[in-house]
Amino acid sequence: KRLVLPKLKDEHSILMLPPSSNTSLVMNMVVLVNPLSQAAQKMVPIIQILMRVIPINLTVIFNPLTKLSEIPLKDFYRSVLEPAITFNSDGSQTSGPSAIFSSLPLSPLLTLNMDVPHSWMVQSIYSPYDLDNIHMASVEREVFAEYQLEYILVEGQCFDAHIESPTPGLEFVMGTKRTPNVYDTIVMANLGYFQLKGHPGAWNIQLREGRSSDIYQIYSYYQVGGSSNTSSNQTSIPVIVDRFTGALLVVKVEKKPGKEKISLLKENVNNEEEEEEDEDEDEEDEGSIVGVISRLFSDSGTKKKLAHKEKQDGTISIPNNETINIFSIA
């Protein structure tokens, strides 16, 4: 819905920036922002990049809060973004954009991390400092770190095709034709969610060999913005990771003929029941006469071994082979 703003006083609260190039085709952009907010810190670098790419006639309307009960800015953002790939004079690619934080407070304890899209897994690959506990007052020169995009997530949901319920415990593997098992995952009970680490390229997802592939088979799949298939008795799901937003799948499985009454988690349940039965038998043994007598003798033997020698003056001598371990957790 287009909103036409009335004519406002622009003496102190409005900033107008004309396009950098003289052209007749200009995009008018009006931004209403609170300058002391996290949204403003994230918005400004994006607008600057857009102004470098396309001609924009920008109008910024400042809309700050009239009353503040606490410090409005507790986080500091810097954008690592460039409109195009840059090269050196010799033709080689530059190291890429970087973010620089200056004039930071010295006394508070700071944390450096990346605010990235949900489907990215970014890790710090080099830094001589603890990035979770940065105290600028104790830093000799400067804190620096190098981050790297390690993986792009392939996410999805898995349901039983006939009862429309999640299949918790079902295992998937993702790989290539030569190496089918590169990454693996397990379906969660919460909405049948699963995720796999991946890279840009073509992948195949299939059921892990074992109990998952013995009981279930792939019924259909659908990749958002990609391929889909509804034929039964499939062995693998082709997945194309061709964008930085990752891939999203909806997978439906069904039980193989003759496996309809077999539970995927039944084997684990049986193991837990056997452990509970063993514990019950131990408790029954402890309550029986034989258990009481054996415990009595074992306790007396233990007391004899651990008894301290009392001297005539009343002091107690502790054997040299006894060790006291003290653990402290901050």
Tab-separated table of C-alpha atoms in Angstrom:
chain	number	residue	atom	x	y	z
A	1	LYS	CA	0.000	0.000	0.000
A	2	ARG	CA	1.440	3.356	-1.043
A	3	LEU	CA	1.542	5.944	1.717
A	4	VAL	CA	1.834	9.628	0.846
A	5	LEU	CA	3.465	11.611	3.617
A	6	PRO	CA	2.362	15.206	4.178
A	7	LYS	CA	4.872	17.986	3.852
A	8	LEU	CA	7.041	17.884	6.961
A	9	LYS	CA	9.399	20.378	8.470
A	10	ASP	CA	12.850	19.332	7.320
A	11	GLU	CA	14.996	21.702	9.311
A	12	HIS	CA	16.270	19.261	11.959
A	13	SER	CA	14.673	15.834	11.412
A	14	ILE	CA	14.974	15.152	7.678
A	15	LEU	CA	18.064	14.340	5.631
A	16	MET	CA	17.882	14.531	1.830
A	17	LEU	CA	20.579	12.935	-0.333
A	18	PRO	CA	20.444	13.351	-4.139
A	19	PRO	CA	21.750	10.655	-6.525
A	20	SER	CA	25.478	10.596	-7.190
A	21	SER	CA	25.046	10.596	-10.996
A	22	ASN	CA	23.064	12.981	-13.188
A	23	THR	CA	20.395	10.894	-14.859
A	24	SER	CA	16.728	11.212	-15.638
A	25	LEU	CA	15.874	7.759	-14.273
A	26	VAL	CA	15.920	8.139	-10.506
A	27	MET	CA	14.365	5.982	-7.806
A	28	ASN	CA	12.812	7.904	-4.924
A	29	MET	CA	13.307	6.294	-1.531
A	30	VAL	CA	11.915	7.495	1.793
A	31	VAL	CA	13.232	5.913	4.981
A	32	LEU	CA	11.618	6.413	8.382
A	33	VAL	CA	14.041	5.246	11.053
A	34	ASN	CA	14.921	5.576	14.690
A	35	PRO	CA	18.624	6.524	14.574
A	36	LEU	CA	19.363	4.900	17.945
A	37	SER	CA	18.176	1.380	17.093
A	38	GLN	CA	19.614	-1.900	15.875
A	39	ALA	CA	17.478	-1.695	12.738
A	40	ALA	CA	19.153	1.581	11.793
A	41	GLN	CA	22.617	0.054	12.136
A	42	LYS	CA	21.642	-2.773	9.809
A	43	MET	CA	19.723	-0.602	7.364
A	44	VAL	CA	22.292	2.132	6.692
A	45	PRO	CA	24.992	-0.054	5.029
A	46	ILE	CA	22.396	-1.648	2.737
A	47	ILE	CA	21.130	1.763	1.637
A	48	GLN	CA	24.702	2.892	0.983
A	49	ILE	CA	25.306	-0.114	-1.253
A	50	LEU	CA	22.062	0.540	-3.162
A	51	MET	CA	23.054	4.164	-3.747
A	52	ARG	CA	26.330	2.985	-5.273
A	53	VAL	CA	24.552	0.585	-7.640
A	54	ILE	CA	21.447	2.494	-8.752
A	55	PRO	CA	20.586	6.225	-8.751
A	56	ILE	CA	18.457	6.929	-5.672
A	57	ASN	CA	16.963	10.149	-4.422
A	58	LEU	CA	17.016	9.383	-0.708
A	59	THR	CA	14.986	11.051	2.024
A	60	VAL	CA	15.708	9.950	5.598
A	61	ILE	CA	13.190	10.905	8.280
A	62	PHE	CA	14.536	10.560	11.798
A	63	ASN	CA	12.005	9.306	14.305
A	64	PRO	CA	13.757	8.885	17.676
A	65	LEU	CA	12.074	7.928	20.928
A	66	THR	CA	11.060	10.811	23.129
A	67	LYS	CA	11.955	9.026	26.388
A	68	LEU	CA	14.729	6.548	27.158
A	69	SER	CA	14.854	4.372	30.279
A	70	GLU	CA	18.187	2.729	29.433
A	71	ILE	CA	21.065	2.941	26.996
A	72	PRO	CA	19.473	2.384	23.559
A	73	LEU	CA	22.519	0.834	21.871
A	74	LYS	CA	24.136	-2.176	23.487
A	75	ASP	CA	25.254	-3.861	20.267
A	76	PHE	CA	27.492	-2.442	17.564
A	77	TYR	CA	26.988	-3.564	13.953
A	78	ARG	CA	29.243	-3.250	10.932
A	79	SER	CA	28.233	-4.574	7.529
A	80	VAL	CA	30.623	-6.731	5.496
A	81	LEU	CA	29.146	-6.125	2.074
A	82	GLU	CA	30.401	-4.942	-1.307
A	83	PRO	CA	28.395	-4.268	-4.495
A	84	ALA	CA	30.853	-6.239	-6.661
A	85	ILE	CA	34.005	-8.336	-6.525
A	86	THR	CA	37.153	-6.220	-6.329
A	87	PHE	CA	40.586	-6.981	-7.798
A	88	ASN	CA	44.148	-5.822	-7.197
A	89	SER	CA	46.304	-4.003	-9.751
A	90	ASP	CA	47.892	-7.315	-10.803
A	91	GLY	CA	44.487	-8.864	-11.531
A	92	SER	CA	44.264	-11.027	-8.432
A	93	GLN	CA	41.144	-10.974	-6.286
A	94	THR	CA	41.293	-8.962	-3.081
A	95	SER	CA	40.861	-10.534	0.317
A	96	GLY	CA	37.306	-9.244	0.466
A	97	PRO	CA	35.432	-6.705	2.570
A	98	SER	CA	36.119	-6.273	6.258
A	99	ALA	CA	34.480	-4.606	9.249
A	100	ILE	CA	36.316	-2.236	11.576
A	101	PHE	CA	35.043	-1.250	15.030
A	102	SER	CA	36.595	1.855	16.545
A	103	SER	CA	36.080	3.903	19.738
A	104	LEU	CA	34.650	0.942	21.630
A	105	PRO	CA	34.138	1.214	25.409
A	106	LEU	CA	37.050	-0.122	27.440
A	107	SER	CA	35.443	-1.400	30.640
A	108	PRO	CA	32.547	-3.671	29.477
A	109	LEU	CA	33.114	-7.286	28.450
A	110	LEU	CA	32.423	-7.599	24.717
A	111	THR	CA	31.653	-10.500	22.383
A	112	LEU	CA	32.448	-10.609	18.676
A	113	ASN	CA	30.237	-12.741	16.456
A	114	MET	CA	28.589	-12.784	13.041
A	115	ASP	CA	24.939	-11.941	12.361
A	116	VAL	CA	24.348	-14.067	9.263
A	117	PRO	CA	21.363	-15.692	7.501
A	118	HIS	CA	19.787	-18.688	9.165
A	119	SER	CA	21.105	-21.155	6.584
A	120	TRP	CA	24.761	-20.158	7.047
A	121	MET	CA	27.260	-21.846	9.345
A	122	VAL	CA	30.071	-19.334	9.870
A	123	GLN	CA	33.070	-20.052	12.093
A	124	SER	CA	36.099	-18.137	13.200
A	125	ILE	CA	39.178	-19.709	11.578
A	126	TYR	CA	41.834	-17.458	13.090
A	127	SER	CA	42.076	-15.117	16.071
A	128	PRO	CA	44.636	-14.892	18.876
A	129	TYR	CA	41.953	-13.718	21.313
A	130	ASP	CA	38.950	-15.242	23.024
A	131	LEU	CA	36.168	-13.668	20.976
A	132	ASP	CA	33.550	-14.424	23.641
A	133	ASN	CA	35.394	-12.474	26.329
A	134	ILE	CA	36.972	-9.300	24.960
A	135	HIS	CA	38.125	-6.701	27.477
A	136	MET	CA	39.452	-3.755	25.508
A	137	ALA	CA	41.276	-2.310	28.515
A	138	SER	CA	43.553	-5.361	28.645
A	139	VAL	CA	44.181	-5.588	24.874
A	140	GLU	CA	47.665	-4.508	23.831
A	141	ARG	CA	46.990	-3.286	20.275
A	142	GLU	CA	43.837	-4.502	18.544
A	143	VAL	CA	41.509	-7.487	18.331
A	144	PHE	CA	41.189	-9.111	14.926
A	145	ALA	CA	39.527	-12.244	13.643
A	146	GLU	CA	38.956	-14.005	10.349
A	147	TYR	CA	35.658	-15.757	9.652
A	148	GLN	CA	34.770	-18.275	7.007
A	149	LEU	CA	31.514	-19.605	5.611
A	150	GLU	CA	31.851	-23.321	6.348
A	151	TYR	CA	28.496	-24.797	5.322
A	152	ILE	CA	25.135	-23.925	3.808
A	153	LEU	CA	22.312	-25.829	5.458
A	154	VAL	CA	19.950	-28.196	3.671
A	155	GLU	CA	16.803	-28.267	5.802
A	156	GLY	CA	13.539	-30.079	5.570
A	157	GLN	CA	10.627	-31.912	7.138
A	158	CYS	CA	9.858	-35.617	6.953
A	159	PHE	CA	6.424	-37.192	7.398
A	160	ASP	CA	4.801	-40.561	6.991
A	161	ALA	CA	2.859	-40.374	3.724
A	162	HIS	CA	-0.157	-42.298	5.017
A	163	ILE	CA	-0.684	-41.039	8.574
A	164	GLU	CA	0.787	-37.535	8.024
A	165	SER	CA	2.870	-37.608	11.209
A	166	PRO	CA	6.623	-37.037	11.753
A	167	THR	CA	9.015	-39.993	11.737
A	168	PRO	CA	11.379	-39.308	14.666
A	169	GLY	CA	14.564	-41.355	14.633
A	170	LEU	CA	14.657	-41.813	10.864
A	171	GLU	CA	18.194	-41.282	9.560
A	172	PHE	CA	19.262	-39.673	6.286
A	173	VAL	CA	22.665	-39.439	4.636
A	174	MET	CA	23.724	-36.957	1.970
A	175	GLY	CA	26.588	-37.285	-0.477
A	176	THR	CA	27.540	-37.859	-4.081
A	177	LYS	CA	27.430	-40.915	-6.296
A	178	ARG	CA	31.039	-41.770	-5.487
A	179	THR	CA	30.733	-40.960	-1.778
A	180	PRO	CA	27.086	-41.385	-0.771
A	181	ASN	CA	27.672	-40.828	2.959
A	182	VAL	CA	29.313	-37.433	3.442
A	183	TYR	CA	26.889	-35.862	5.932
A	184	ASP	CA	24.208	-37.485	8.057
A	185	THR	CA	21.286	-36.419	10.205
A	186	ILE	CA	18.325	-37.729	12.170
A	187	VAL	CA	14.682	-36.645	11.966
A	188	MET	CA	13.417	-34.897	15.087
A	189	ALA	CA	10.051	-35.414	16.722
A	190	ASN	CA	9.310	-31.678	16.569
A	191	LEU	CA	7.545	-31.224	13.194
A	192	GLY	CA	9.796	-33.868	11.617
A	193	TYR	CA	12.602	-31.335	11.209
A	194	PHE	CA	16.035	-32.321	9.935
A	195	GLN	CA	19.082	-30.445	8.651
A	196	LEU	CA	22.242	-31.384	6.780
A	197	LYS	CA	25.474	-29.499	6.249
A	198	GLY	CA	26.209	-28.865	2.608
A	199	HIS	CA	28.033	-26.851	-0.027
A	200	PRO	CA	26.925	-25.410	-3.374
A	201	GLY	CA	26.497	-28.245	-5.863
A	202	ALA	CA	24.455	-31.350	-6.638
A	203	TRP	CA	23.777	-33.846	-3.848
A	204	ASN	CA	21.836	-37.043	-3.245
A	205	ILE	CA	19.910	-37.749	-0.038
A	206	GLN	CA	18.954	-41.291	0.864
A	207	LEU	CA	17.968	-43.363	3.865
A	208	ARG	CA	20.841	-44.644	5.979
A	209	GLU	CA	21.587	-48.332	5.562
A	210	GLY	CA	20.285	-50.285	8.516
A	211	ARG	CA	17.050	-49.999	10.388
A	212	SER	CA	15.905	-46.839	8.544
A	213	SER	CA	16.284	-48.338	5.049
A	214	ASP	CA	14.992	-51.732	6.186
A	215	ILE	CA	11.661	-50.338	7.435
A	216	TYR	CA	11.040	-47.232	5.313
A	217	GLN	CA	11.289	-46.185	1.709
A	218	ILE	CA	10.974	-42.745	0.102
A	219	TYR	CA	7.426	-42.063	-1.092
A	220	SER	CA	7.754	-38.503	-2.500
A	221	TYR	CA	9.764	-35.327	-2.117
A	222	TYR	CA	9.523	-31.680	-2.955
A	223	GLN	CA	12.268	-29.037	-2.984
A	224	VAL	CA	11.073	-25.470	-2.575
A	225	GLY	CA	12.068	-23.674	-5.749
A	226	GLY	CA	13.463	-26.876	-7.245
A	227	SER	CA	12.466	-30.371	-8.342
A	228	SER	CA	9.734	-32.683	-7.096
A	229	ASN	CA	8.730	-36.303	-7.536
A	230	THR	CA	5.773	-38.365	-6.353
A	231	SER	CA	6.664	-41.846	-7.607
A	232	SER	CA	6.949	-44.588	-5.006
A	233	ASN	CA	9.906	-46.830	-4.153
A	234	GLN	CA	12.614	-44.231	-4.709
A	235	THR	CA	16.139	-44.786	-3.489
A	236	SER	CA	17.495	-41.228	-3.391
A	237	ILE	CA	16.494	-37.557	-3.535
A	238	PRO	CA	18.461	-35.207	-5.803
A	239	VAL	CA	19.132	-31.830	-4.168
A	240	ILE	CA	20.611	-28.778	-5.849
A	241	VAL	CA	22.218	-26.143	-3.619
A	242	ASP	CA	22.496	-23.215	-6.017
A	243	ARG	CA	21.838	-20.243	-3.754
A	244	PHE	CA	23.130	-18.855	-0.480
A	245	THR	CA	19.734	-19.270	1.166
A	246	GLY	CA	20.254	-23.043	1.236
A	247	ALA	CA	17.700	-25.677	0.273
A	248	LEU	CA	14.364	-26.596	1.825
A	249	LEU	CA	12.810	-30.032	1.356
A	250	VAL	CA	9.535	-31.735	2.193
A	251	VAL	CA	9.997	-35.518	2.242
A	252	LYS	CA	7.337	-38.163	2.661
A	253	VAL	CA	8.205	-41.782	3.431
A	254	GLU	CA	6.239	-44.979	3.793
A	255	LYS	CA	6.848	-48.343	5.381
A	256	LYS	CA	7.820	-51.214	3.157
A	257	PRO	CA	5.341	-54.051	2.561
A	258	GLY	CA	5.333	-56.362	5.570
A	259	LYS	CA	6.921	-53.720	7.853
A	260	GLU	CA	3.717	-51.837	8.704
A	261	LYS	CA	3.607	-52.999	12.338
A	262	ILE	CA	7.313	-52.589	13.068
A	263	SER	CA	8.295	-49.495	15.040
A	264	LEU	CA	11.468	-47.642	14.129
A	265	LEU	CA	12.310	-46.980	17.781
A	266	LYS	CA	11.190	-50.368	19.117
A	267	GLU	CA	14.737	-51.704	19.345
A	268	ASN	CA	15.805	-48.811	21.570
A	269	VAL	CA	12.701	-49.223	23.724
A	270	ASN	CA	13.468	-52.910	24.262
A	271	ASN	CA	17.014	-52.061	25.368
A	272	GLU	CA	15.680	-49.549	27.907
A	273	GLU	CA	13.189	-52.112	29.237
A	274	GLU	CA	15.983	-54.658	29.698
A	275	GLU	CA	18.025	-52.105	31.664
A	276	GLU	CA	15.017	-51.330	33.882
A	277	GLU	CA	14.495	-55.041	34.531
A	278	ASP	CA	18.130	-55.410	35.577
A	279	GLU	CA	17.771	-52.488	37.995
A	280	ASP	CA	14.595	-54.011	39.462
A	281	GLU	CA	16.386	-57.330	39.997
A	282	ASP	CA	19.213	-55.544	41.798
A	283	GLU	CA	16.731	-53.766	44.070
A	284	GLU	CA	15.003	-57.077	44.850
A	285	ASP	CA	18.362	-58.652	45.711
A	286	GLU	CA	19.154	-55.778	48.055
A	287	GLY	CA	15.835	-56.264	49.898
A	288	SER	CA	16.244	-60.065	50.289
A	289	ILE	CA	18.007	-61.822	53.178
A	290	VAL	CA	20.909	-62.819	50.957
A	291	GLY	CA	21.282	-59.230	49.830
A	292	VAL	CA	21.254	-57.902	53.404
A	293	ILE	CA	23.904	-60.405	54.533
A	294	SER	CA	26.143	-59.770	51.507
A	295	ARG	CA	25.809	-56.028	51.950
A	296	LEU	CA	26.626	-56.338	55.638
A	297	PHE	CA	29.857	-58.224	54.964
A	298	SER	CA	30.800	-55.929	52.093
A	299	ASP	CA	30.188	-52.832	54.229
A	300	SER	CA	32.205	-54.218	57.125
A	301	GLY	CA	35.060	-55.087	54.805
A	302	THR	CA	34.994	-51.648	53.337
A	303	LYS	CA	34.992	-50.064	56.780
A	304	LYS	CA	37.998	-52.116	57.785
A	305	LYS	CA	39.896	-51.032	54.718
A	306	LEU	CA	39.020	-47.354	55.132
A	307	ALA	CA	39.247	-47.188	58.931
A	308	HIS	CA	41.662	-44.568	60.161
A	309	LYS	CA	44.157	-45.408	62.854
A	310	GLU	CA	43.505	-43.525	66.076
A	311	LYS	CA	46.541	-42.706	68.172
A	312	GLN	CA	46.690	-42.598	71.979
A	313	ASP	CA	46.594	-38.777	72.037
A	314	GLY	CA	43.242	-38.774	70.236
A	315	THR	CA	44.529	-37.691	66.835
A	316	ILE	CA	43.700	-39.646	63.708
A	317	SER	CA	46.318	-40.616	61.145
A	318	ILE	CA	45.165	-40.811	57.552
A	319	PRO	CA	46.872	-43.455	55.374
A	320	ASN	CA	49.188	-42.121	52.705
A	321	ASN	CA	47.383	-43.919	49.906
A	322	GLU	CA	44.144	-41.972	50.412
A	323	THR	CA	43.545	-39.111	47.981
A	324	ILE	CA	40.951	-36.371	48.245
A	325	ASN	CA	39.894	-34.921	44.881
A	326	ILE	CA	38.360	-31.448	44.953
A	327	PHE	CA	36.673	-30.078	41.839
A	328	SER	CA	35.717	-26.441	41.502
A	329	ILE	CA	33.489	-25.078	38.733
A	330	ALA	CA	33.368	-21.327	38.165
